[in-house]
mmCIF file of C-alpha atoms in Angstrom:
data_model
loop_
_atom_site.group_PDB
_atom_site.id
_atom_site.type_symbol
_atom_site.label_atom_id
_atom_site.label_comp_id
_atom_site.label_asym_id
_atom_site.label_seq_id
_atom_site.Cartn_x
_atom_site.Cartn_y
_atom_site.Cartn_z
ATOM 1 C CA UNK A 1 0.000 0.000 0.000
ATOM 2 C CA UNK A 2 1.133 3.526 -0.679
ATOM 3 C CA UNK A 3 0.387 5.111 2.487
ATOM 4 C CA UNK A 4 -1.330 7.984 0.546
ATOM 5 C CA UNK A 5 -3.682 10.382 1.993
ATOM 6 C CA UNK A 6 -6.959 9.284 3.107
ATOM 7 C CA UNK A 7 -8.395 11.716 5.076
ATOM 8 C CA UNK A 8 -11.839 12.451 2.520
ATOM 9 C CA UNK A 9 -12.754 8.190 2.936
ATOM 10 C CA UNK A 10 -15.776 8.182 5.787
ATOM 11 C CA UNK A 11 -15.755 5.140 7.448
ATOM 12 C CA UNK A 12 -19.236 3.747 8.793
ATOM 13 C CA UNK A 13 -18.204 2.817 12.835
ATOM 14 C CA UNK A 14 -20.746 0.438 14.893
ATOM 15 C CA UNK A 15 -21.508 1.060 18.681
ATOM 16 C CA UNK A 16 -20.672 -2.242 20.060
ATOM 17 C CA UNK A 17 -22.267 -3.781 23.136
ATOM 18 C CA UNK A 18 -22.764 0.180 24.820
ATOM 19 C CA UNK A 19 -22.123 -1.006 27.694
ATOM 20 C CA UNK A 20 -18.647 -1.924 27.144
ATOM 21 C CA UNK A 21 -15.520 0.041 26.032
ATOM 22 C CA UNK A 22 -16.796 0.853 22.668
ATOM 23 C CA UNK A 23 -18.327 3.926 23.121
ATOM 24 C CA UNK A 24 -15.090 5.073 25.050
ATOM 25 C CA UNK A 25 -13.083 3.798 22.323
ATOM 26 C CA UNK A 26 -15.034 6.091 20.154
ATOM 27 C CA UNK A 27 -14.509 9.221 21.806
ATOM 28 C CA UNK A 28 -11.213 8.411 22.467
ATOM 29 C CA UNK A 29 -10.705 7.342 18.369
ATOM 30 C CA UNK A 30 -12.359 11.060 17.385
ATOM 31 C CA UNK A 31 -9.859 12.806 19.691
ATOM 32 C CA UNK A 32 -6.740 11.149 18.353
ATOM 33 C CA UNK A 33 -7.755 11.666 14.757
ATOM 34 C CA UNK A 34 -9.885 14.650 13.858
ATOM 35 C CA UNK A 35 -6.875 16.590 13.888
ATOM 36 C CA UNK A 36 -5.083 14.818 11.581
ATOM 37 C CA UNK A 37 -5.819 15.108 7.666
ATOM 38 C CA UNK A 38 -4.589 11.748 6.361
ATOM 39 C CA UNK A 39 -6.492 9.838 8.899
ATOM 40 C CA UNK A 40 -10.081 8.446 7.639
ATOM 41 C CA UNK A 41 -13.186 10.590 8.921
ATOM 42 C CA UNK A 42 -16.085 8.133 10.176
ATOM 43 C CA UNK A 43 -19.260 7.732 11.922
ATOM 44 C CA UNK A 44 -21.024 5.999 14.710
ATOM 45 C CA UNK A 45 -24.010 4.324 14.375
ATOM 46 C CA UNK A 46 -25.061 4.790 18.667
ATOM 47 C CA UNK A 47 -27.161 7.386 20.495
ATOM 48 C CA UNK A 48 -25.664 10.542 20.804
ATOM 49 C CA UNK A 49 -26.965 11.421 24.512
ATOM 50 C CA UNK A 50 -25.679 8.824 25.714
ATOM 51 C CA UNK A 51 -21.821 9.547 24.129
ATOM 52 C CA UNK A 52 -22.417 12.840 25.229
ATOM 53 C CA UNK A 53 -22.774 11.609 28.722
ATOM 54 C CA UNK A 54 -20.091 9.456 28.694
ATOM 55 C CA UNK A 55 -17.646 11.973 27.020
ATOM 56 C CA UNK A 56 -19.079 14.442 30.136
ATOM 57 C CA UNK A 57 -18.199 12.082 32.432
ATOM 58 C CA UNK A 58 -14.928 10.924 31.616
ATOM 59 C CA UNK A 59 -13.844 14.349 30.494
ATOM 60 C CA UNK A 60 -13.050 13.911 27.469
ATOM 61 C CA UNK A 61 -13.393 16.700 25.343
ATOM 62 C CA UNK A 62 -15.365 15.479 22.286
ATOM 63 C CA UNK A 63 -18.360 17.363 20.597
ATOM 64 C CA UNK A 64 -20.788 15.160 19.954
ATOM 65 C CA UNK A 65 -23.136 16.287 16.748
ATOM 66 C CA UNK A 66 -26.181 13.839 16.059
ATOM 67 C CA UNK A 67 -27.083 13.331 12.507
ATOM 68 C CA UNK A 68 -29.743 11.670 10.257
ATOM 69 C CA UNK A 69 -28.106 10.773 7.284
ATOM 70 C CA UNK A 70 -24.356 10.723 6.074
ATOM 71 C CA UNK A 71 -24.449 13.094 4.126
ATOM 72 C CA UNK A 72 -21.516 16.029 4.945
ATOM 73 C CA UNK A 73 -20.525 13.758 8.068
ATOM 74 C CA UNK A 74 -16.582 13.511 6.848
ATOM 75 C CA UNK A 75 -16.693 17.196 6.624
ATOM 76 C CA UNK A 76 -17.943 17.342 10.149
ATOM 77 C CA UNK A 77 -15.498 15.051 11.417
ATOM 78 C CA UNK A 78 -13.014 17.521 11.621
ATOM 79 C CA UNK A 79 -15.060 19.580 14.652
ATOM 80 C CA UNK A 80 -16.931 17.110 16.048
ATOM 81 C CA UNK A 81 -17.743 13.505 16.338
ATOM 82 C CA UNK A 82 -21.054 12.851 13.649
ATOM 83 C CA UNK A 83 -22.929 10.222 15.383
ATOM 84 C CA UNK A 84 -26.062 8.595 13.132
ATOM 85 C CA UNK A 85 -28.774 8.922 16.073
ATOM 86 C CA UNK A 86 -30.584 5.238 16.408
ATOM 87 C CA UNK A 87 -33.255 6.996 18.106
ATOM 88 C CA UNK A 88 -33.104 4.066 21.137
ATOM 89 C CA UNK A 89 -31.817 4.922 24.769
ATOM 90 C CA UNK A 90 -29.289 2.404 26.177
ATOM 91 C CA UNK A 91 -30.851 0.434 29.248
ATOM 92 C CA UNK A 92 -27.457 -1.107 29.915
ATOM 93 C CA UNK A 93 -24.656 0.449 32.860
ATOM 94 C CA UNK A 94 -20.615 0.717 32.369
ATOM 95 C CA UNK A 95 -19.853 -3.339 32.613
ATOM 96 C CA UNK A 96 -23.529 -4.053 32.992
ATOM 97 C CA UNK A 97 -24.516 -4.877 29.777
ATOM 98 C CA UNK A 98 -28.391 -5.226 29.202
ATOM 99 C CA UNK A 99 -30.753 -7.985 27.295
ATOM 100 C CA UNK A 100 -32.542 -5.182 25.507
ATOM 101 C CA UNK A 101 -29.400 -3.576 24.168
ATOM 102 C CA UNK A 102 -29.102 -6.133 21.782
ATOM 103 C CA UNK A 103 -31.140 -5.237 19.411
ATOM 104 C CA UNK A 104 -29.976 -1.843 18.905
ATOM 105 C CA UNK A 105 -26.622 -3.361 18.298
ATOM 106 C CA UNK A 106 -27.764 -5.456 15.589
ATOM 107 C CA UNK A 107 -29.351 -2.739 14.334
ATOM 108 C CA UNK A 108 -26.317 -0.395 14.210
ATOM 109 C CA UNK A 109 -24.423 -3.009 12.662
ATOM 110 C CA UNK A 110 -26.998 -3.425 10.065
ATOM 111 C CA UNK A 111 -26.817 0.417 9.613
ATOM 112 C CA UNK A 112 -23.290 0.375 8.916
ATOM 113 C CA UNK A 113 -23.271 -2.626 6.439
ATOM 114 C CA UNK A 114 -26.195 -0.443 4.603
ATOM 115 C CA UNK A 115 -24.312 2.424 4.532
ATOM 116 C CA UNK A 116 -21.293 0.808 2.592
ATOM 117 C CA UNK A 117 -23.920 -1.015 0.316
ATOM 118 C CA UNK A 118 -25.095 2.209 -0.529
ATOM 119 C CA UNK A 119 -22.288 3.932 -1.217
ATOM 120 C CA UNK A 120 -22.087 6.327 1.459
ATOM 121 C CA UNK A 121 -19.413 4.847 3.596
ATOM 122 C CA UNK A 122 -16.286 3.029 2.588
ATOM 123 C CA UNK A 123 -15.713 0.260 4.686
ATOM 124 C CA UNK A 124 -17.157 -1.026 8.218
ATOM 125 C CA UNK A 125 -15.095 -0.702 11.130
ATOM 126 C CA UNK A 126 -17.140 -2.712 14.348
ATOM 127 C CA UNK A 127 -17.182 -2.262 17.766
ATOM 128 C CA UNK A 128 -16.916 -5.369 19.985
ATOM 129 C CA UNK A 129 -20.058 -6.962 20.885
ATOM 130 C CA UNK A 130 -20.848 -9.494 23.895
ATOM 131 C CA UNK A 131 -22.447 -12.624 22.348
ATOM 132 C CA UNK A 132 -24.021 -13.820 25.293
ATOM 133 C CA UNK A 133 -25.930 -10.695 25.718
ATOM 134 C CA UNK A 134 -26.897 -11.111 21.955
ATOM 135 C CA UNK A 135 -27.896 -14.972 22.400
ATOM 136 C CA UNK A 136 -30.218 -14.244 25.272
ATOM 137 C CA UNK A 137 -31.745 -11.603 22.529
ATOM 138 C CA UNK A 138 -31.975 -14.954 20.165
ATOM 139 C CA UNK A 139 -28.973 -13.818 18.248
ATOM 140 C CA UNK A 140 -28.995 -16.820 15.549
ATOM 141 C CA UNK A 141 -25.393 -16.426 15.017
ATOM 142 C CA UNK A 142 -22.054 -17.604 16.205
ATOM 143 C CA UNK A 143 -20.381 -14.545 16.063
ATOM 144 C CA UNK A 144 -19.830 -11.433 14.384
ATOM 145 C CA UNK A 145 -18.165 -12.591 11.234
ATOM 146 C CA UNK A 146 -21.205 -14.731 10.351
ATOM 147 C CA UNK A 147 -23.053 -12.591 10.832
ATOM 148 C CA UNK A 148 -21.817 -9.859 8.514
ATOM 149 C CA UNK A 149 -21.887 -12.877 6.379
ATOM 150 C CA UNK A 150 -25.132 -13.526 6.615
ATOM 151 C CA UNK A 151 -25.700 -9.817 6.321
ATOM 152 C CA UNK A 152 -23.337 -9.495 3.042
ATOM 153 C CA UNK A 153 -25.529 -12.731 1.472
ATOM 154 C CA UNK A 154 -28.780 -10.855 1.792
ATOM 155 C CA UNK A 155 -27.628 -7.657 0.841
ATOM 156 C CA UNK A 156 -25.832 -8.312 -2.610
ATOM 157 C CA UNK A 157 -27.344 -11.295 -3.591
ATOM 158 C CA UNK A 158 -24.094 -13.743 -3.311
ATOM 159 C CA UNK A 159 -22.845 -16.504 -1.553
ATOM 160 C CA UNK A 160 -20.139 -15.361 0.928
ATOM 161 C CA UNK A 161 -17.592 -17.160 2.881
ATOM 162 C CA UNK A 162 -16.163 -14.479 5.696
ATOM 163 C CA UNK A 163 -12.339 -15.604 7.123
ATOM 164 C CA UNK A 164 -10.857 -14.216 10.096
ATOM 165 C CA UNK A 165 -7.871 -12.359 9.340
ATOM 166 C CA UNK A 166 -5.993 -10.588 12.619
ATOM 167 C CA UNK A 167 -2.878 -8.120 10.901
ATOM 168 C CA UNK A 168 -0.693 -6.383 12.730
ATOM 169 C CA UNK A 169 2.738 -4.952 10.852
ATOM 170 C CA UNK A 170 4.714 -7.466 12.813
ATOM 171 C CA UNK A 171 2.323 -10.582 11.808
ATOM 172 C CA UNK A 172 -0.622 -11.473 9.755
ATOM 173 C CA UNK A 173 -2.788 -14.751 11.165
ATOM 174 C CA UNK A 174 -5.903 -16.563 9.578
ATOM 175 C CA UNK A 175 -7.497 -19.356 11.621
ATOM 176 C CA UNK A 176 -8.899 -22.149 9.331
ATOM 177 C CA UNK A 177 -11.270 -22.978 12.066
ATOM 178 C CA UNK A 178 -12.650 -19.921 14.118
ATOM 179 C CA UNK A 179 -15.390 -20.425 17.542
ATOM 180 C CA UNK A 180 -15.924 -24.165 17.735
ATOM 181 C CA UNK A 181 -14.474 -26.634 20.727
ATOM 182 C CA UNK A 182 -10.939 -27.844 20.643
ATOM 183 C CA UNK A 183 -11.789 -31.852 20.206
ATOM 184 C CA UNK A 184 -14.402 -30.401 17.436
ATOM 185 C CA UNK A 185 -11.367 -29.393 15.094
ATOM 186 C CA UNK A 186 -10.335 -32.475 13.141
ATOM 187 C CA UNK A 187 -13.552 -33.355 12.251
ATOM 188 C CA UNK A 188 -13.745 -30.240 10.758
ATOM 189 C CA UNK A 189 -10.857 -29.898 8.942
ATOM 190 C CA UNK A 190 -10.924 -30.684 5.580
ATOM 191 C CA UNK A 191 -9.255 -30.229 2.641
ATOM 192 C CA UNK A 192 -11.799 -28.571 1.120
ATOM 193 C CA UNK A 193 -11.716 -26.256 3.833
ATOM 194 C CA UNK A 194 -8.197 -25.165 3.725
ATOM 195 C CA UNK A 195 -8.241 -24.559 -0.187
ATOM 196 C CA UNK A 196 -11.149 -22.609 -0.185
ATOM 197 C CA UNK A 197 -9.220 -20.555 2.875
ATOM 198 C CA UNK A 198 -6.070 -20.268 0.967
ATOM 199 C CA UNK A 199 -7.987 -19.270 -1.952
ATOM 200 C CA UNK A 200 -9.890 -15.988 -0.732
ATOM 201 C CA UNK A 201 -7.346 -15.199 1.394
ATOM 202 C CA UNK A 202 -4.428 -15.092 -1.380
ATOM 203 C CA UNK A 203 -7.588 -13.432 -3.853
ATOM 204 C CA UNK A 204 -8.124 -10.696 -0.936
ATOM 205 C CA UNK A 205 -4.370 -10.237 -0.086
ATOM 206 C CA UNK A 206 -3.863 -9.345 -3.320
ATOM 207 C CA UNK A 207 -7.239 -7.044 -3.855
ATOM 208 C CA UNK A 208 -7.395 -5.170 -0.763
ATOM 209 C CA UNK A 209 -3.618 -5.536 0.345
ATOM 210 C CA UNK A 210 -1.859 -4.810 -3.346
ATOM 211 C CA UNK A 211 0.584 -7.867 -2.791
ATOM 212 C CA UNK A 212 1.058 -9.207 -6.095
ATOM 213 C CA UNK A 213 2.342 -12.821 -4.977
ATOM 214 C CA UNK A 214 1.536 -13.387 -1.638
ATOM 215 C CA UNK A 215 3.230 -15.983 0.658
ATOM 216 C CA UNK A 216 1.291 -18.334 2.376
ATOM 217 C CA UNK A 217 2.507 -20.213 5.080
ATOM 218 C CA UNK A 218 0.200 -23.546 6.411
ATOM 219 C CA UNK A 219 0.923 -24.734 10.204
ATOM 220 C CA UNK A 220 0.384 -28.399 11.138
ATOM 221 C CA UNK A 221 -2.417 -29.121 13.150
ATOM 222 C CA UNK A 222 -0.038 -31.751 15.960
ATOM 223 C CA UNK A 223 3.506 -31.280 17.246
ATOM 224 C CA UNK A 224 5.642 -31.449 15.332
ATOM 225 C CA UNK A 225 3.234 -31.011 12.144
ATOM 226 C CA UNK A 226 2.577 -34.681 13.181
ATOM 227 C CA UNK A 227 6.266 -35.965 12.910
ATOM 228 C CA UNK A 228 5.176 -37.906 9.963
ATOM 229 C CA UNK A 229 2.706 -39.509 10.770
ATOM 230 C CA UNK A 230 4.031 -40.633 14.082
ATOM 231 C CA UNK A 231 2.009 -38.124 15.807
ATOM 232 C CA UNK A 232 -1.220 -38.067 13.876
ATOM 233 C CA UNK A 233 -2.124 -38.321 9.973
ATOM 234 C CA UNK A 234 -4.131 -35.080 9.461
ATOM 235 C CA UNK A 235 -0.818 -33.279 8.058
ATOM 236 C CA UNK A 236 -0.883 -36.310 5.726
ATOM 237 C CA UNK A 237 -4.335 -37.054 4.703
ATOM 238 C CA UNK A 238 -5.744 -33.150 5.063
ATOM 239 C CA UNK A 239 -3.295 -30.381 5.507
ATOM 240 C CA UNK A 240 -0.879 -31.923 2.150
ATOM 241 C CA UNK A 241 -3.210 -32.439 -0.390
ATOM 242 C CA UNK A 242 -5.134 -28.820 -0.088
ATOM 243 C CA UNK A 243 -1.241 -27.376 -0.585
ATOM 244 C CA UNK A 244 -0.679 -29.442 -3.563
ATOM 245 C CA UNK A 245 -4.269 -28.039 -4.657
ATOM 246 C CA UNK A 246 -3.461 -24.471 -4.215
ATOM 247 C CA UNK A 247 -0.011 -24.806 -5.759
ATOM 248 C CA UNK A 248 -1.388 -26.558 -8.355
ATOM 249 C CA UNK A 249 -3.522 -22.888 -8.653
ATOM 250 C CA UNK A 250 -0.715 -20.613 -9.001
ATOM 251 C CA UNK A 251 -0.874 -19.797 -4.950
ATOM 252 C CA UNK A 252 2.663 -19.690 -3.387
ATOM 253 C CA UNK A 253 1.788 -22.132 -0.250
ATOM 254 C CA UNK A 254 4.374 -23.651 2.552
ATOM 255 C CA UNK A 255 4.126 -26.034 5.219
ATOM 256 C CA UNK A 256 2.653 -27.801 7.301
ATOM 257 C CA UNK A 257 4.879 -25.885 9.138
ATOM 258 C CA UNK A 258 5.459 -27.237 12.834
ATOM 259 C CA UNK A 259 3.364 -23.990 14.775
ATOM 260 C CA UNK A 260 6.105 -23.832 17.464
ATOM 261 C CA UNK A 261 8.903 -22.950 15.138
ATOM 262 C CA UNK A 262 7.048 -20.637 12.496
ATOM 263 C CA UNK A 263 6.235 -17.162 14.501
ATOM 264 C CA UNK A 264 9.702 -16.167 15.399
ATOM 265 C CA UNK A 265 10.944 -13.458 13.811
ATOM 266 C CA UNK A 266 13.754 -15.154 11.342
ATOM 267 C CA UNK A 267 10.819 -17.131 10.144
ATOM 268 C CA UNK A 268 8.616 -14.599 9.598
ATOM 269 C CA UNK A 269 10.045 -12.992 6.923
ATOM 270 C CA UNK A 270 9.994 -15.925 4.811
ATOM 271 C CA UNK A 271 6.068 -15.364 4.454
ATOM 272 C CA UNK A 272 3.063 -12.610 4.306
ATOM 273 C CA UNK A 273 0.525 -14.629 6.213
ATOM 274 C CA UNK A 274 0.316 -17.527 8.552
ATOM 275 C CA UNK A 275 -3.060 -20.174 7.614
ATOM 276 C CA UNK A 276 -3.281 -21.953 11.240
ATOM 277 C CA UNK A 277 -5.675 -24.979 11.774
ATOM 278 C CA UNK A 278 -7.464 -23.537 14.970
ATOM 279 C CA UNK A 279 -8.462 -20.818 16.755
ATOM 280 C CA UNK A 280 -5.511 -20.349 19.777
ATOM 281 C CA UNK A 281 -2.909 -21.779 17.247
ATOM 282 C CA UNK A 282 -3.205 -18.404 15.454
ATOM 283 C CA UNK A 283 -4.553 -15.751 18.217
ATOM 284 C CA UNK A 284 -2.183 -16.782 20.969
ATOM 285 C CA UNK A 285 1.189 -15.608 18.659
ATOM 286 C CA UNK A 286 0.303 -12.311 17.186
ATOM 287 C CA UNK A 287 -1.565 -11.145 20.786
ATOM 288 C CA UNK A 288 1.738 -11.992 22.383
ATOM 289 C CA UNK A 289 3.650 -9.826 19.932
ATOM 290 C CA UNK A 290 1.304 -7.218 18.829
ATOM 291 C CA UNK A 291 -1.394 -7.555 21.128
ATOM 292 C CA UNK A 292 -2.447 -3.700 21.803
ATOM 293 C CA UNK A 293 -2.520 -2.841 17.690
ATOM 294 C CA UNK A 294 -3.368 -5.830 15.749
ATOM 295 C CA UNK A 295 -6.560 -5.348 13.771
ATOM 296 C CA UNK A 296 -8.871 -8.099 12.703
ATOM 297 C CA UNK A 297 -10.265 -7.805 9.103
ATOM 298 C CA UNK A 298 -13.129 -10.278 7.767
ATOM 299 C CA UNK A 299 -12.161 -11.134 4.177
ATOM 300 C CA UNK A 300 -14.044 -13.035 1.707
ATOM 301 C CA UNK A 301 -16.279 -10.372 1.710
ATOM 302 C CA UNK A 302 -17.993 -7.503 -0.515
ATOM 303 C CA UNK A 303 -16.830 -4.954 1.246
ATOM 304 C CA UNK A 304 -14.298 -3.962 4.018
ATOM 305 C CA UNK A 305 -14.253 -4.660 7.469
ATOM 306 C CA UNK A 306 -12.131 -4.414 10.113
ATOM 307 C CA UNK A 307 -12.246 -4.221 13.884
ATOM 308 C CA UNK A 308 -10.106 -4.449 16.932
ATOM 309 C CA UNK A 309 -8.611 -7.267 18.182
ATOM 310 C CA UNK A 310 -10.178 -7.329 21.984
ATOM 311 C CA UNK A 311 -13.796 -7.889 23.217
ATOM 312 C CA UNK A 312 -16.049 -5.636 25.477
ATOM 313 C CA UNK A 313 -13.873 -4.987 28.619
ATOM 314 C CA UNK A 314 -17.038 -4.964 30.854
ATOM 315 C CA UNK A 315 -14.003 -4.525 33.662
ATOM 316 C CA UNK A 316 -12.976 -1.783 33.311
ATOM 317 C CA UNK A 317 -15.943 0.054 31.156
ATOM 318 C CA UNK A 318 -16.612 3.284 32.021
ATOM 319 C CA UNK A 319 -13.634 4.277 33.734
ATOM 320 C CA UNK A 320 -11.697 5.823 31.448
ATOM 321 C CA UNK A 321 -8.488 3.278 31.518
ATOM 322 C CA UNK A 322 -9.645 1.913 27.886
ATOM 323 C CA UNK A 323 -6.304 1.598 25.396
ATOM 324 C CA UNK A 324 -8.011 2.806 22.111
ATOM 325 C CA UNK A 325 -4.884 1.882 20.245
ATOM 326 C CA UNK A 326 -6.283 -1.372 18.227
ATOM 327 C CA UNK A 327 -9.591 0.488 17.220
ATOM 328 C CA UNK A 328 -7.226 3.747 15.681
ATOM 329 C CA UNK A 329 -5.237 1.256 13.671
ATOM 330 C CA UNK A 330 -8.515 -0.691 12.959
ATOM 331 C CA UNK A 331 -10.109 2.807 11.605
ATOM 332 C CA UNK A 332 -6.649 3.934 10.209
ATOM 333 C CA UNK A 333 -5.996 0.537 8.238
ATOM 334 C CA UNK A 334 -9.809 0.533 7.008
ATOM 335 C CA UNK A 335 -9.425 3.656 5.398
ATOM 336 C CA UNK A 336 -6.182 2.687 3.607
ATOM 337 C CA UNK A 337 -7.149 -0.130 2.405
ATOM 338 C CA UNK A 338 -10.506 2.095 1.164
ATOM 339 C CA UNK A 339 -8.613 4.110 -0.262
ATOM 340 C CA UNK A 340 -6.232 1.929 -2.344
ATOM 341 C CA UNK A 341 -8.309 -1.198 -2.904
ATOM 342 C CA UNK A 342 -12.032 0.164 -3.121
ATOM 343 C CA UNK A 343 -15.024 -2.780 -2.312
ATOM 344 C CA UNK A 344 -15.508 -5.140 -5.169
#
């Protein structure tokens, strides 16, 4: 990427659970970049009284102007933070989060997905949600990747597959298998899996990224990437053939790569992204080395989305201790790769 300005690109931001650290996050976000030309302008989809009361209460200097359409809001940015009024008051407290919250943060990330669909935002950029408070709703949905899924399958009319990316400048991860139970993950991995994976992720690393050739590096799933065989078959049976598939593409695969060896920093410039076979395998490297500023982006999708890499916080909600640092890059990487790489 470039790295040229940005600053015009309005980025569409969700509220999150509002009784996290999202809204602070917000406030917090507006502060560190209204100031600054090349970083993206955006919007919140939340309720504007109640940003103004938190902004009031943990003195933080941030207008707060409510809006009913987009329309002007990356001008506005620049003297105060345009938030796209839901018209709903949030029955949830700082770390209390509240059943009937839910819905107005489905709605504002329905909002924000419309908003891109239409053309008046470039990408999405999502606060974090609490699932459990969304399940007792009757959230249908594991998460919030399938559900922008879901949302990006209605909306344009196309069958979608979202992947997980988390990038940071240090390390790029993609877990083959995302929020499912440990013993649950052979069964599910298949080769069919992993080339589809390496597919749209090479496809989106080169649309929305600009590499022309990127590296992809597989992990085993068992030590030792299975010594063999002598440790379990899956490296054999699953994780082999899908590499010969994608090479057989044109994609410029490695591995299985044992996953104890293949984060250090000599071996990480022998690729552009790591493909692990679970959830922790991937998460647990790249939060241990850039844990306060890696972003996670959903590819596979219609249109850009990124978000931080933490969850609510309920802790320490409303106290003003929140690091906004992975939301700024989240915002700040959105609206480069807006900018360079617009939605298909």
């Amino acid at each position: 990427m470039t790295g040229e300005p940005h600053g015009k690109t309005l980025l569409a931001l969700t509220r999150g659970d509002p009784s996290g650290i999202g809204p602070e996050l917000a406030l917090k976000a507006w502060a560190a970049l209204h100031q600054d030309p090349e970083a993206p302008a955006f919007l919140i989809a939340a309720e504007p009284d109640h940003l103004a009361a938190l902004a009031q209460r943990l003195r933080l200097a941030v207008p707060i102007e409510p809006i009913g359409a987009a329309t002007d809001a990356a001008a506005l940015f620049r003297r105060a933070l345009p938030v796209l009024d839901s018209k709903l008051t949030v029955k949830g407290k700082p770390g209390s989060p509240h059943a009937e919250d839910a819905a107005g943060t489905i709605a504002s990330i329905e909002t924000c997905v419309n908003l891109v669909k239409a053309g008046a935002a470039a990408a999405i950029v999502t606060n974090p949600i609490a699932k459990e408070v969304l399940y007792r709703a009757g959230f249908p949905h594991p998460g919030h990747t399938e559900f922008l899924g879901a949302l990006a399958e209605r909306l344009y009319q196309s069958s979608v597959r979202p992947v997980m990316l988390l990038w940071s400048p240090e390390l790029a991860v993609v877990p083959a298998t995302i929020h499912i139970a440990l013993k649950d993950v052979p069964a599910r991995l298949t080769t069919d899996l992993l080339v589809e994976t390496g597919r749209i992720v090479a496809h989106d690393f080169r649309q929305r990224f600009g590499l022309a050739h990127p590296r992809l590096a597989f992990t085993g799933l068992n030590p030792h990437a299975g010594e063999g065989g002598a440790m379990g078959r899956e490296e054999i049976d699953v994780i082999a053939p899908a590499l010969a598939q994608l090479k057989a593409a044109g994609i410029d695969v490695s591995g299985p790569h044992p996953a104890d060896t293949l984060f250090d920093a000599k071996a990480r410039k022998t690729y552009d992204v790591v493909i692990a076979m679970y959830h922790d395998q991937a998460l647990i490297p790249i939060k241990t080395i850039a844990f306060a500023h890696a972003v996670n982006v959903t590819l596979g999708l219609p249109f850009i989305r990124t978000s931080p890499d933490h969850g609510t916080a309920f802790a320490i909600a409303g106290q003003g201790v929140a690091d906004p640092s992975s939301l700024i890059e989240a915002l700040r990487l959105a609206g480069r790769l807006a900018n360079e790489c617009p939605a298909r």
